[in-house]
Amino acid sequence: MCGIVGYIGFNQASDFLLDGMAKLEYRGYDSAGIAVIGPENVIKIQKKVGRLANLEAIVKADPNEGTVGIGHTRWATHGRPSDMNSHPHASEDGKFAVVHNGIIENYMPLKEELIAKGYHFKSETDTEVVAHLLEDMYDGDFVGTVRRMLDRVDGAYALEIICADEPDKIICTKKENPLVIGLGKGENFVASDIPAIINYTRDTYILNDGELAIVTRDNVSVFDRKGNTIDKEVFHVNWNAEAAEKGGYEHFMLKEIHDQPKAVRDTFGTHISEDGKAAIFDELNWTADDVAAFNKILIVACGTAYHAGLVTKQYIENLARIPVSVEIASEYRYSNPLTDEKTLCIVISQSGETSDTLAALKEAKRLGAKSLAITNVVGSSISREADNTVYTWAGPEISVASTKAYTTQLVAGLLFAVYLGQLNGKMDPALGEEILCGVKNLPTLIHEIFEVDEDMKAFAKHYGFKSDAFFLGRAID
Ligand code: GLU
């Protein structure tokens, strides 16, 4: 998750960019940045880790003048939150600037290829490959180059790109991450989500996967991946700003329930081999000896994550036959724990900042345990403290009652259990394959549950539940 915005028109682009990013705050934030095409078509990038206010202060002190620009609020997936890892990312020659929401899954081989060609990477992000690829493939035709670049990247993305050679357009495209174009008069807007543009226009094009839009001041042309023109229908937004933040859902919990297919897909992402036979954790790269080095596993967590721990215990004990104990983090430190250097300590925390879990992790490490974090926030204190981290990709969860954060923790726990069972040979490979196939099918199955929403409402009504209370998991409101 993150927010991207773009502006092309007759006003200062930075005004809309900063305002639009503020409206996307609910999508998560760890840094923010803008790129604006200024005098003599030079692209000026300003970016800063932390809250949007940090960037606003920079732009106020040193205005970024120009009427075409793109902006990004980041929710890090690759590389910790830092000034350098913030978006936009630029090509080395300064011709292209890119903002990206999502994950470029094949960024590693692309990065190696580009480094071998002499390109220098400034950030640890997956996104930066896009900027260098554009420079590498550029033949003077901005649109054509973007199309050819897209043939080379795999993964999920909403992308906005500007080019100093063609300063009168923004190119944007999407796959599996949202992108909306706001249609104005003599100006047009791009954003991840409607709240960013609702104060400027209510006429929009909602881009579909694979569509590419060329946005100029007076026109928006949309094409499919082959270059055929698509006749987009204007979607007129009737929602108020508050409903728009929730994607049209009545409350965040409902929205986040509906986010689950994507969150689950993003979480198993690269952890299942292409042939579906193996769980892969490149970030761990453990051997059978690494697994044999511990004789027990301790899972420590609080609240919902503790419950994910209880389920993960079943996964690991069944598949890898290693004894697992699950402790509530706030109690662990005071329990004279039987933790030693033959223990693997797994901590689970959505935010990566749960203070009891962090303290328990430090204590387990002090006692000699090897540690692994399962968390949703790149660069969080727990991810920095643990020896290794497995990320869930749920995006920010606003609702207090957890949904997608919990389900993605279960997916991460299950895949890790399969990984352990593979490595120590205690799991029947056919069973592992069957589980991985099941995990891949989860997004479809979750969608199927949504299809019976109306039946469930009718069922709840029949039994006297208020429909909302039913969906909130409470028997009676
Ligand atoms: N993968 C990119 C990064 O880590 C984009 C993350 C986002 O969607 O904010 O920088």
GROMACS .gro file of C-alpha atoms and ligand atoms in nm:
model
  487
    1MET     CA    1   0.000   0.000   0.000
    2CYS     CA    2   0.093   0.356  -0.047
    3GLY     CA    3  -0.044   0.654  -0.230
    4ILE     CA    4   0.053   0.793  -0.566
    5VAL     CA    5  -0.067   1.118  -0.718
    6GLY     CA    6  -0.005   1.313  -1.036
    7TYR     CA    7  -0.101   1.653  -1.177
    8ILE     CA    8  -0.082   1.816  -1.517
    9GLY     CA    9  -0.253   2.150  -1.577
   10PHE     CA   10  -0.215   2.523  -1.524
   11ASN     CA   11  -0.164   2.539  -1.146
   12GLN     CA   12   0.146   2.463  -0.948
   13ALA     CA   13   0.162   2.082  -0.945
   14SER     CA   14   0.304   2.067  -0.593
   15ASP     CA   15  -0.015   2.217  -0.446
   16PHE     CA   16  -0.229   1.929  -0.568
   17LEU     CA   17   0.040   1.668  -0.505
   18LEU     CA   18   0.080   1.760  -0.137
   19ASP     CA   19  -0.293   1.795  -0.083
   20GLY     CA   20  -0.369   1.466  -0.261
   21MET     CA   21  -0.105   1.282  -0.062
   22ALA     CA   22  -0.252   1.412   0.262
   23LYS     CA   23  -0.590   1.271   0.158
   24LEU     CA   24  -0.433   0.930   0.102
   25GLU     CA   25  -0.284   0.919   0.449
   26TYR     CA   26  -0.505   0.623   0.549
   27ARG     CA   27  -0.316   0.412   0.291
   28GLY     CA   28  -0.003   0.432   0.505
   29TYR     CA   29   0.301   0.648   0.529
   30ASP     CA   30   0.664   0.615   0.606
   31SER     CA   31   0.802   0.874   0.367
   32ALA     CA   32   0.690   1.102   0.088
   33GLY     CA   33   0.825   1.273  -0.220
   34ILE     CA   34   0.743   1.466  -0.535
   35ALA     CA   35   0.899   1.518  -0.878
   36VAL     CA   36   0.802   1.824  -1.081
   37ILE     CA   37   0.909   1.924  -1.431
   38GLY     CA   38   1.047   2.274  -1.380
   39PRO     CA   39   1.215   2.546  -1.587
   40GLU     CA   40   1.408   2.415  -1.889
   41ASN     CA   41   1.233   2.084  -1.840
   42VAL     CA   42   1.457   1.981  -1.555
   43ILE     CA   43   1.290   1.731  -1.321
   44LYS     CA   44   1.334   1.838  -0.961
   45ILE     CA   45   1.284   1.571  -0.695
   46GLN     CA   46   1.225   1.640  -0.327
   47LYS     CA   47   1.170   1.354  -0.084
   48LYS     CA   48   1.189   1.290   0.285
   49VAL     CA   49   1.141   1.006   0.530
   50GLY     CA   50   0.867   1.046   0.790
   51ARG     CA   51   0.538   1.226   0.789
   52LEU     CA   52   0.418   1.438   0.502
   53ALA     CA   53   0.484   1.749   0.711
   54ASN     CA   54   0.858   1.684   0.670
   55LEU     CA   55   0.823   1.703   0.292
   56GLU     CA   56   0.588   2.001   0.311
   57ALA     CA   57   0.851   2.193   0.508
   58ILE     CA   58   1.112   2.122   0.239
   59VAL     CA   59   0.882   2.228  -0.043
   60LYS     CA   60   0.782   2.543   0.145
   61ALA     CA   61   1.143   2.642   0.196
   62ASP     CA   62   1.239   2.557  -0.161
   63PRO     CA   63   0.930   2.564  -0.388
   64ASN     CA   64   0.920   2.302  -0.660
   65GLU     CA   65   0.780   2.508  -0.945
   66GLY     CA   66   0.608   2.360  -1.246
   67THR     CA   67   0.270   2.246  -1.366
   68VAL     CA   68   0.344   1.877  -1.425
   69GLY     CA   69   0.441   1.644  -1.143
   70ILE     CA   70   0.404   1.316  -0.962
   71GLY     CA   71   0.405   1.232  -0.591
   72HIS     CA   72   0.424   0.930  -0.361
   73THR     CA   73   0.367   0.837  -0.003
   74ARG     CA   74   0.554   0.519   0.070
   75TRP     CA   75   0.473   0.205   0.264
   76ALA     CA   76   0.805   0.030   0.228
   77THR     CA   77   0.830  -0.321   0.093
   78HIS     CA   78   1.193  -0.331  -0.025
   79GLY     CA   79   1.442  -0.127   0.172
   80ARG     CA   80   1.379   0.046   0.502
   81PRO     CA   81   1.210   0.386   0.522
   82SER     CA   82   1.483   0.640   0.445
   83ASP     CA   83   1.534   0.954   0.237
   84MET     CA   84   1.712   0.757  -0.035
   85ASN     CA   85   1.453   0.480  -0.053
   86SER     CA   86   1.166   0.731  -0.077
   87HIS     CA   87   1.007   0.782  -0.416
   88PRO     CA   88   1.022   0.932  -0.679
   89HIS     CA   89   1.319   0.747  -0.823
   90ALA     CA   90   1.506   0.893  -1.118
   91SER     CA   91   1.712   0.753  -1.401
   92GLU     CA   92   2.080   0.837  -1.383
   93ASP     CA   93   2.056   1.087  -1.668
   94GLY     CA   94   1.769   1.262  -1.486
   95LYS     CA   95   1.534   1.216  -1.782
   96PHE     CA   96   1.280   0.991  -1.610
   97ALA     CA   97   1.114   1.004  -1.272
   98VAL     CA   98   0.897   0.722  -1.145
   99VAL     CA   99   0.658   0.661  -0.856
  100HIS     CA  100   0.536   0.310  -0.786
  101ASN     CA  101   0.288   0.142  -0.563
  102GLY     CA  102   0.346  -0.232  -0.536
  103ILE     CA  103   0.624  -0.482  -0.575
  104ILE     CA  104   0.843  -0.553  -0.879
  105GLU     CA  105   0.895  -0.921  -0.819
  106ASN     CA  106   1.178  -0.980  -1.067
  107TYR     CA  107   1.373  -0.672  -0.960
  108MET     CA  108   1.677  -0.873  -0.847
  109PRO     CA  109   1.780  -1.018  -1.185
  110LEU     CA  110   1.697  -0.685  -1.351
  111LYS     CA  111   1.908  -0.499  -1.097
  112GLU     CA  112   2.201  -0.736  -1.151
  113GLU     CA  113   2.170  -0.692  -1.527
  114LEU     CA  114   2.162  -0.313  -1.500
  115ILE     CA  115   2.455  -0.302  -1.256
  116ALA     CA  116   2.655  -0.517  -1.499
  117LYS     CA  117   2.579  -0.255  -1.765
  118GLY     CA  118   2.721   0.015  -1.540
  119TYR     CA  119   2.410   0.166  -1.380
  120HIS     CA  120   2.443   0.284  -1.021
  121PHE     CA  121   2.165   0.224  -0.775
  122LYS     CA  122   2.107   0.479  -0.503
  123SER     CA  123   1.830   0.298  -0.316
  124GLU     CA  124   1.750  -0.049  -0.188
  125THR     CA  125   1.405  -0.045  -0.350
  126ASP     CA  126   1.264  -0.271  -0.616
  127THR     CA  127   1.122   0.040  -0.789
  128GLU     CA  128   1.453   0.192  -0.890
  129VAL     CA  129   1.501  -0.075  -1.159
  130VAL     CA  130   1.211   0.084  -1.348
  131ALA     CA  131   1.391   0.419  -1.375
  132HIS     CA  132   1.717   0.263  -1.495
  133LEU     CA  133   1.541   0.025  -1.732
  134LEU     CA  134   1.368   0.323  -1.893
  135GLU     CA  135   1.700   0.498  -1.947
  136ASP     CA  136   1.854   0.179  -2.080
  137MET     CA  137   1.572   0.109  -2.325
  138TYR     CA  138   1.502   0.469  -2.429
  139ASP     CA  139   1.497   0.529  -2.805
  140GLY     CA  140   1.352   0.881  -2.803
  141ASP     CA  141   0.993   0.756  -2.787
  142PHE     CA  142   0.860   0.794  -2.431
  143VAL     CA  143   0.541   0.591  -2.472
  144GLY     CA  144   0.703   0.313  -2.672
  145THR     CA  145   0.983   0.285  -2.420
  146VAL     CA  146   0.739   0.254  -2.130
  147ARG     CA  147   0.555  -0.022  -2.317
  148ARG     CA  148   0.873  -0.217  -2.378
  149MET     CA  149   0.984  -0.162  -2.017
  150LEU     CA  150   0.652  -0.311  -1.895
  151ASP     CA  151   0.724  -0.629  -2.091
  152ARG     CA  152   1.024  -0.681  -1.868
  153VAL     CA  153   0.877  -0.630  -1.522
  154ASP     CA  154   0.671  -0.884  -1.327
  155GLY     CA  155   0.470  -0.814  -1.020
  156ALA     CA  156   0.205  -0.577  -0.897
  157TYR     CA  157   0.220  -0.209  -0.972
  158ALA     CA  158   0.055   0.122  -1.015
  159LEU     CA  159   0.313   0.337  -1.192
  160GLU     CA  160   0.339   0.701  -1.292
  161ILE     CA  161   0.625   0.818  -1.508
  162ILE     CA  162   0.737   1.157  -1.636
  163CYS     CA  163   1.005   1.228  -1.895
  164ALA     CA  164   1.200   1.551  -1.935
  165ASP     CA  165   1.201   1.510  -2.315
  166GLU     CA  166   0.819   1.507  -2.332
  167PRO     CA  167   0.722   1.741  -2.050
  168ASP     CA  168   0.360   1.765  -2.156
  169LYS     CA  169   0.247   1.427  -2.038
  170ILE     CA  170   0.229   1.178  -1.755
  171ILE     CA  171   0.218   0.809  -1.840
  172CYS     CA  172   0.050   0.581  -1.592
  173THR     CA  173  -0.041   0.216  -1.583
  174LYS     CA  174  -0.149  -0.045  -1.335
  175LYS     CA  175  -0.157  -0.414  -1.254
  176GLU     CA  176  -0.323  -0.535  -0.935
  177ASN     CA  177  -0.290  -0.199  -0.761
  178PRO     CA  178  -0.543   0.079  -0.798
  179LEU     CA  179  -0.517   0.386  -1.018
  180VAL     CA  180  -0.775   0.654  -1.091
  181ILE     CA  181  -0.761   0.947  -1.331
  182GLY     CA  182  -0.955   1.259  -1.239
  183LEU     CA  183  -1.084   1.449  -1.541
  184GLY     CA  184  -1.065   1.827  -1.517
  185LYS     CA  185  -1.082   2.121  -1.758
  186GLY     CA  186  -0.738   2.210  -1.887
  187GLU     CA  187  -0.597   1.995  -1.607
  188ASN     CA  188  -0.604   1.628  -1.514
  189PHE     CA  189  -0.525   1.437  -1.199
  190VAL     CA  190  -0.393   1.091  -1.121
  191ALA     CA  191  -0.424   0.913  -0.788
  192SER     CA  192  -0.426   0.574  -0.623
  193ASP     CA  193  -0.765   0.641  -0.486
  194ILE     CA  194  -1.062   0.872  -0.519
  195PRO     CA  195  -1.024   1.072  -0.192
  196ALA     CA  196  -0.718   1.246  -0.337
  197ILE     CA  197  -0.913   1.399  -0.626
  198ILE     CA  198  -1.266   1.433  -0.496
  199ASN     CA  199  -1.223   1.803  -0.412
  200TYR     CA  200  -1.106   1.874  -0.769
  201THR     CA  201  -1.333   1.663  -0.989
  202ARG     CA  202  -1.592   1.391  -0.963
  203ASP     CA  203  -1.548   1.260  -1.316
  204THR     CA  204  -1.297   0.980  -1.332
  205TYR     CA  205  -1.158   0.695  -1.533
  206ILE     CA  206  -1.088   0.390  -1.318
  207LEU     CA  207  -0.801   0.208  -1.485
  208ASN     CA  208  -0.814  -0.170  -1.522
  209ASP     CA  209  -0.518  -0.406  -1.506
  210GLY     CA  210  -0.299  -0.378  -1.812
  211GLU     CA  211  -0.434  -0.040  -1.921
  212LEU     CA  212  -0.194   0.243  -1.991
  213ALA     CA  213  -0.299   0.608  -1.992
  214ILE     CA  214  -0.130   0.906  -2.153
  215VAL     CA  215  -0.244   1.207  -1.955
  216THR     CA  216  -0.195   1.557  -2.096
  217ARG     CA  217  -0.354   1.888  -1.990
  218ASP     CA  218  -0.645   1.857  -2.229
  219ASN     CA  219  -0.673   1.488  -2.293
  220VAL     CA  220  -0.655   1.141  -2.143
  221SER     CA  221  -0.602   0.852  -2.386
  222VAL     CA  222  -0.622   0.497  -2.258
  223PHE     CA  223  -0.474   0.194  -2.433
  224ASP     CA  224  -0.444  -0.177  -2.376
  225ARG     CA  225  -0.104  -0.344  -2.359
  226LYS     CA  226  -0.101  -0.395  -2.736
  227GLY     CA  227  -0.158  -0.025  -2.800
  228ASN     CA  228  -0.526  -0.048  -2.900
  229THR     CA  229  -0.733   0.250  -2.787
  230ILE     CA  230  -0.984   0.180  -2.514
  231ASP     CA  231  -1.305   0.375  -2.492
  232LYS     CA  232  -1.329   0.437  -2.121
  233GLU     CA  233  -1.655   0.516  -1.955
  234VAL     CA  234  -1.657   0.812  -1.722
  235PHE     CA  235  -1.725   0.701  -1.366
  236HIS     CA  236  -1.897   0.981  -1.181
  237VAL     CA  237  -1.826   0.969  -0.808
  238ASN     CA  238  -2.126   1.027  -0.586
  239TRP     CA  239  -1.964   0.932  -0.256
  240ASN     CA  240  -1.871   1.192  -0.002
  241ALA     CA  241  -1.506   1.222   0.097
  242GLU     CA  242  -1.545   1.003   0.403
  243ALA     CA  243  -1.705   0.714   0.213
  244ALA     CA  244  -1.441   0.750  -0.057
  245GLU     CA  245  -1.164   0.681   0.195
  246LYS     CA  246  -1.329   0.349   0.267
  247GLY     CA  247  -1.345   0.263  -0.102
  248GLY     CA  248  -1.722   0.295  -0.090
  249TYR     CA  249  -1.756   0.045   0.196
  250GLU     CA  250  -1.955   0.135   0.502
  251HIS     CA  251  -1.659   0.104   0.737
  252PHE     CA  252  -1.290   0.020   0.727
  253MET     CA  253  -1.339  -0.328   0.865
  254LEU     CA  254  -1.559  -0.422   0.573
  255LYS     CA  255  -1.310  -0.268   0.330
  256GLU     CA  256  -1.025  -0.459   0.491
  257ILE     CA  257  -1.219  -0.786   0.480
  258HIS     CA  258  -1.250  -0.725   0.107
  259ASP     CA  259  -0.879  -0.642   0.082
  260GLN     CA  260  -0.795  -0.998   0.190
  261PRO     CA  261  -0.766  -1.174  -0.147
  262LYS     CA  262  -0.501  -0.924  -0.255
  263ALA     CA  263  -0.327  -0.920   0.083
  264VAL     CA  264  -0.306  -1.299   0.084
  265ARG     CA  265  -0.182  -1.309  -0.276
  266ASP     CA  266   0.083  -1.047  -0.206
  267THR     CA  267   0.195  -1.239   0.103
  268PHE     CA  268   0.246  -1.577  -0.060
  269GLY     CA  269   0.383  -1.381  -0.365
  270THR     CA  270   0.733  -1.508  -0.427
  271HIS     CA  271   0.730  -1.771  -0.152
  272ILE     CA  272   0.593  -2.049  -0.369
  273SER     CA  273   0.816  -2.189  -0.643
  274GLU     CA  274   0.689  -2.161  -0.999
  275ASP     CA  275   0.619  -2.534  -1.024
  276GLY     CA  276   0.420  -2.508  -0.698
  277LYS     CA  277   0.632  -2.774  -0.531
  278ALA     CA  278   0.836  -2.576  -0.279
  279ALA     CA  279   0.809  -2.296  -0.027
  280ILE     CA  280   1.091  -2.048  -0.086
  281PHE     CA  281   1.232  -1.792   0.154
  282ASP     CA  282   1.523  -1.627  -0.025
  283GLU     CA  283   1.560  -1.385   0.263
  284LEU     CA  284   1.639  -1.681   0.494
  285ASN     CA  285   1.818  -1.922   0.265
  286TRP     CA  286   1.843  -2.178   0.545
  287THR     CA  287   1.990  -2.525   0.510
  288ALA     CA  288   1.890  -2.852   0.677
  289ASP     CA  289   2.177  -2.791   0.924
  290ASP     CA  290   2.032  -2.451   1.018
  291VAL     CA  291   1.702  -2.617   1.105
  292ALA     CA  292   1.873  -2.905   1.287
  293ALA     CA  293   2.049  -2.647   1.507
  294PHE     CA  294   1.734  -2.581   1.709
  295ASN     CA  295   1.536  -2.836   1.908
  296LYS     CA  296   1.235  -2.619   1.992
  297ILE     CA  297   1.051  -2.315   1.873
  298LEU     CA  298   0.911  -2.038   2.088
  299ILE     CA  299   0.646  -1.809   1.943
  300VAL     CA  300   0.592  -1.481   2.127
  301ALA     CA  301   0.324  -1.227   2.043
  302CYS     CA  302   0.035  -1.021   2.179
  303GLY     CA  303  -0.337  -1.003   2.103
  304THR     CA  304  -0.442  -1.113   1.756
  305ALA     CA  305  -0.086  -1.203   1.663
  306TYR     CA  306  -0.078  -1.438   1.963
  307HIS     CA  307  -0.371  -1.623   1.809
  308ALA     CA  308  -0.187  -1.640   1.477
  309GLY     CA  309   0.095  -1.792   1.686
  310LEU     CA  310  -0.136  -2.061   1.826
  311VAL     CA  311  -0.233  -2.165   1.474
  312THR     CA  312   0.126  -2.149   1.351
  313LYS     CA  313   0.222  -2.386   1.634
  314GLN     CA  314  -0.015  -2.645   1.483
  315TYR     CA  315   0.129  -2.592   1.138
  316ILE     CA  316   0.488  -2.634   1.253
  317GLU     CA  317   0.431  -2.926   1.486
  318ASN     CA  318   0.234  -3.113   1.222
  319LEU     CA  319   0.459  -3.043   0.926
  320ALA     CA  320   0.806  -3.014   1.075
  321ARG     CA  321   0.759  -3.213   1.396
  322ILE     CA  322   0.944  -2.955   1.607
  323PRO     CA  323   0.793  -2.877   1.949
  324VAL     CA  324   0.650  -2.527   1.970
  325SER     CA  325   0.540  -2.323   2.272
  326VAL     CA  326   0.343  -2.002   2.235
  327GLU     CA  327   0.379  -1.729   2.498
  328ILE     CA  328   0.204  -1.400   2.551
  329ALA     CA  329   0.482  -1.147   2.510
  330SER     CA  330   0.402  -0.944   2.823
  331GLU     CA  331   0.434  -1.259   3.039
  332TYR     CA  332   0.735  -1.414   2.874
  333ARG     CA  333   1.003  -1.202   3.038
  334TYR     CA  334   0.873  -1.277   3.385
  335SER     CA  335   0.843  -1.652   3.341
  336ASN     CA  336   1.202  -1.770   3.385
  337PRO     CA  337   1.190  -1.902   3.028
  338LEU     CA  338   1.351  -2.221   2.905
  339THR     CA  339   1.503  -2.040   2.610
  340ASP     CA  340   1.856  -2.120   2.499
  341GLU     CA  341   2.077  -2.125   2.191
  342LYS     CA  342   1.889  -2.430   2.060
  343THR     CA  343   1.566  -2.226   2.048
  344LEU     CA  344   1.422  -2.052   1.746
  345CYS     CA  345   1.218  -1.757   1.870
  346ILE     CA  346   0.947  -1.638   1.629
  347VAL     CA  347   0.787  -1.304   1.711
  348ILE     CA  348   0.468  -1.198   1.536
  349SER     CA  349   0.360  -0.834   1.527
  350GLN     CA  350   0.153  -0.649   1.267
  351SER     CA  351   0.313  -0.311   1.334
  352GLY     CA  352   0.656  -0.439   1.427
  353GLU     CA  353   0.645  -0.193   1.716
  354THR     CA  354   0.453  -0.390   1.983
  355SER     CA  355   0.664  -0.300   2.284
  356ASP     CA  356   0.608  -0.617   2.488
  357THR     CA  357   0.691  -0.829   2.184
  358LEU     CA  358   1.005  -0.627   2.120
  359ALA     CA  359   1.113  -0.665   2.484
  360ALA     CA  360   1.046  -1.041   2.468
  361LEU     CA  361   1.249  -1.067   2.149
  362LYS     CA  362   1.543  -0.891   2.315
  363GLU     CA  363   1.519  -1.126   2.613
  364ALA     CA  364   1.507  -1.437   2.392
  365LYS     CA  365   1.812  -1.313   2.206
  366ARG     CA  366   1.991  -1.243   2.534
  367LEU     CA  367   1.929  -1.605   2.629
  368GLY     CA  368   2.091  -1.716   2.303
  369ALA     CA  369   1.792  -1.786   2.079
  370LYS     CA  370   1.801  -1.740   1.704
  371SER     CA  371   1.515  -1.509   1.606
  372LEU     CA  372   1.269  -1.458   1.324
  373ALA     CA  373   1.006  -1.184   1.298
  374ILE     CA  374   0.678  -1.206   1.109
  375THR     CA  375   0.565  -0.847   1.061
  376ASN     CA  376   0.378  -0.618   0.826
  377VAL     CA  377   0.603  -0.312   0.847
  378VAL     CA  378   0.939  -0.293   0.674
  379GLY     CA  379   1.203  -0.119   0.881
  380SER     CA  380   1.003  -0.151   1.204
  381SER     CA  381   1.185  -0.191   1.537
  382ILE     CA  382   1.107  -0.563   1.554
  383SER     CA  383   1.226  -0.627   1.198
  384ARG     CA  384   1.550  -0.448   1.281
  385GLU     CA  385   1.601  -0.638   1.605
  386ALA     CA  386   1.527  -0.990   1.473
  387ASP     CA  387   1.797  -1.196   1.299
  388ASN     CA  388   1.558  -1.257   1.010
  389THR     CA  389   1.222  -1.123   0.899
  390VAL     CA  390   0.937  -1.265   0.696
  391TYR     CA  391   0.699  -0.992   0.583
  392THR     CA  392   0.326  -1.008   0.545
  393TRP     CA  393   0.194  -0.774   0.277
  394ALA     CA  394  -0.137  -0.667   0.420
  395GLY     CA  395  -0.085  -0.292   0.386
  396PRO     CA  396  -0.204  -0.067   0.666
  397GLU     CA  397  -0.492  -0.192   0.875
  398ILE     CA  398  -0.708   0.088   1.010
  399SER     CA  399  -0.986  -0.115   1.173
  400VAL     CA  400  -0.909  -0.207   1.532
  401ALA     CA  401  -1.059  -0.553   1.484
  402SER     CA  402  -0.796  -0.731   1.277
  403THR     CA  403  -0.881  -0.903   0.950
  404LYS     CA  404  -0.624  -0.900   0.671
  405ALA     CA  405  -0.328  -0.858   0.909
  406TYR     CA  406  -0.433  -1.179   1.085
  407THR     CA  407  -0.503  -1.383   0.771
  408THR     CA  408  -0.169  -1.286   0.619
  409GLN     CA  409   0.007  -1.387   0.942
  410LEU     CA  410  -0.152  -1.731   0.906
  411VAL     CA  411  -0.035  -1.754   0.545
  412ALA     CA  412   0.320  -1.655   0.641
  413GLY     CA  413   0.315  -1.904   0.932
  414LEU     CA  414   0.190  -2.186   0.712
  415LEU     CA  415   0.443  -2.124   0.437
  416PHE     CA  416   0.721  -2.108   0.694
  417ALA     CA  417   0.604  -2.440   0.844
  418VAL     CA  418   0.615  -2.599   0.497
  419TYR     CA  419   0.964  -2.453   0.451
  420LEU     CA  420   1.083  -2.610   0.778
  421GLY     CA  421   0.920  -2.944   0.694
  422GLN     CA  422   1.090  -2.944   0.355
  423LEU     CA  423   1.427  -2.869   0.505
  424ASN     CA  424   1.423  -3.125   0.784
  425GLY     CA  425   1.252  -3.389   0.571
  426LYS     CA  426   0.972  -3.448   0.821
  427MET     CA  427   0.695  -3.346   0.581
  428ASP     CA  428   0.559  -3.568   0.307
  429PRO     CA  429   0.647  -3.368  -0.010
  430ALA     CA  430   0.308  -3.454  -0.162
  431LEU     CA  431   0.136  -3.298   0.137
  432GLY     CA  432   0.354  -2.988   0.104
  433GLU     CA  433   0.258  -2.959  -0.260
  434GLU     CA  434  -0.110  -2.996  -0.176
  435ILE     CA  435  -0.086  -2.724   0.089
  436LEU     CA  436   0.093  -2.484  -0.146
  437CYS     CA  437  -0.169  -2.545  -0.412
  438GLY     CA  438  -0.435  -2.468  -0.150
  439VAL     CA  439  -0.263  -2.145  -0.050
  440LYS     CA  440  -0.249  -2.032  -0.413
  441ASN     CA  441  -0.619  -2.093  -0.438
  442LEU     CA  442  -0.704  -1.890  -0.126
  443PRO     CA  443  -0.770  -1.554  -0.300
  444THR     CA  444  -1.028  -1.720  -0.525
  445LEU     CA  445  -1.191  -1.894  -0.230
  446ILE     CA  446  -1.210  -1.570  -0.032
  447HIS     CA  447  -1.375  -1.403  -0.331
  448GLU     CA  448  -1.629  -1.684  -0.337
  449ILE     CA  449  -1.721  -1.604   0.023
  450PHE     CA  450  -1.788  -1.243  -0.077
  451GLU     CA  451  -2.033  -1.369  -0.335
  452VAL     CA  452  -2.260  -1.497  -0.060
  453ASP     CA  453  -2.255  -1.166   0.131
  454GLU     CA  454  -2.620  -1.106   0.058
  455ASP     CA  455  -2.720  -1.460   0.162
  456MET     CA  456  -2.531  -1.413   0.487
  457LYS     CA  457  -2.710  -1.087   0.552
  458ALA     CA  458  -3.044  -1.259   0.493
  459PHE     CA  459  -2.939  -1.543   0.720
  460ALA     CA  460  -2.836  -1.300   0.994
  461LYS     CA  461  -3.162  -1.114   0.960
  462HIS     CA  462  -3.358  -1.435   0.978
  463TYR     CA  463  -3.194  -1.520   1.309
  464GLY     CA  464  -3.249  -1.175   1.448
  465PHE     CA  465  -2.896  -1.038   1.420
  466LYS     CA  466  -2.848  -0.684   1.306
  467SER     CA  467  -2.666  -0.730   0.979
  468ASP     CA  468  -2.381  -0.498   1.072
  469ALA     CA  469  -2.332  -0.659   1.409
  470PHE     CA  470  -2.317  -0.994   1.234
  471PHE     CA  471  -2.043  -0.876   1.004
  472LEU     CA  472  -1.853  -0.724   1.289
  473GLY     CA  473  -1.847  -1.067   1.448
  474ARG     CA  474  -2.067  -0.974   1.739
  475ALA     CA  475  -2.380  -1.169   1.815
  476ILE     CA  476  -2.587  -0.878   1.939
  477ASP     CA  477  -2.514  -0.509   1.908
  478GLU     N1  478   0.802  -0.155  -0.345
  478GLU     C1  479   0.817  -0.013  -0.337
  478GLU     C2  480   0.909   0.027  -0.224
  478GLU     O1  481   0.934  -0.046  -0.131
  478GLU     C3  482   0.685   0.060  -0.328
  478GLU     C4  483   0.615   0.037  -0.199
  478GLU     C5  484   0.481   0.111  -0.192
  478GLU     O2  485   0.385   0.060  -0.251
  478GLU     O3  486   0.477   0.214  -0.124
  478GLU     O4  487   0.960   0.136  -0.228
   0.00000   0.00000   0.00000
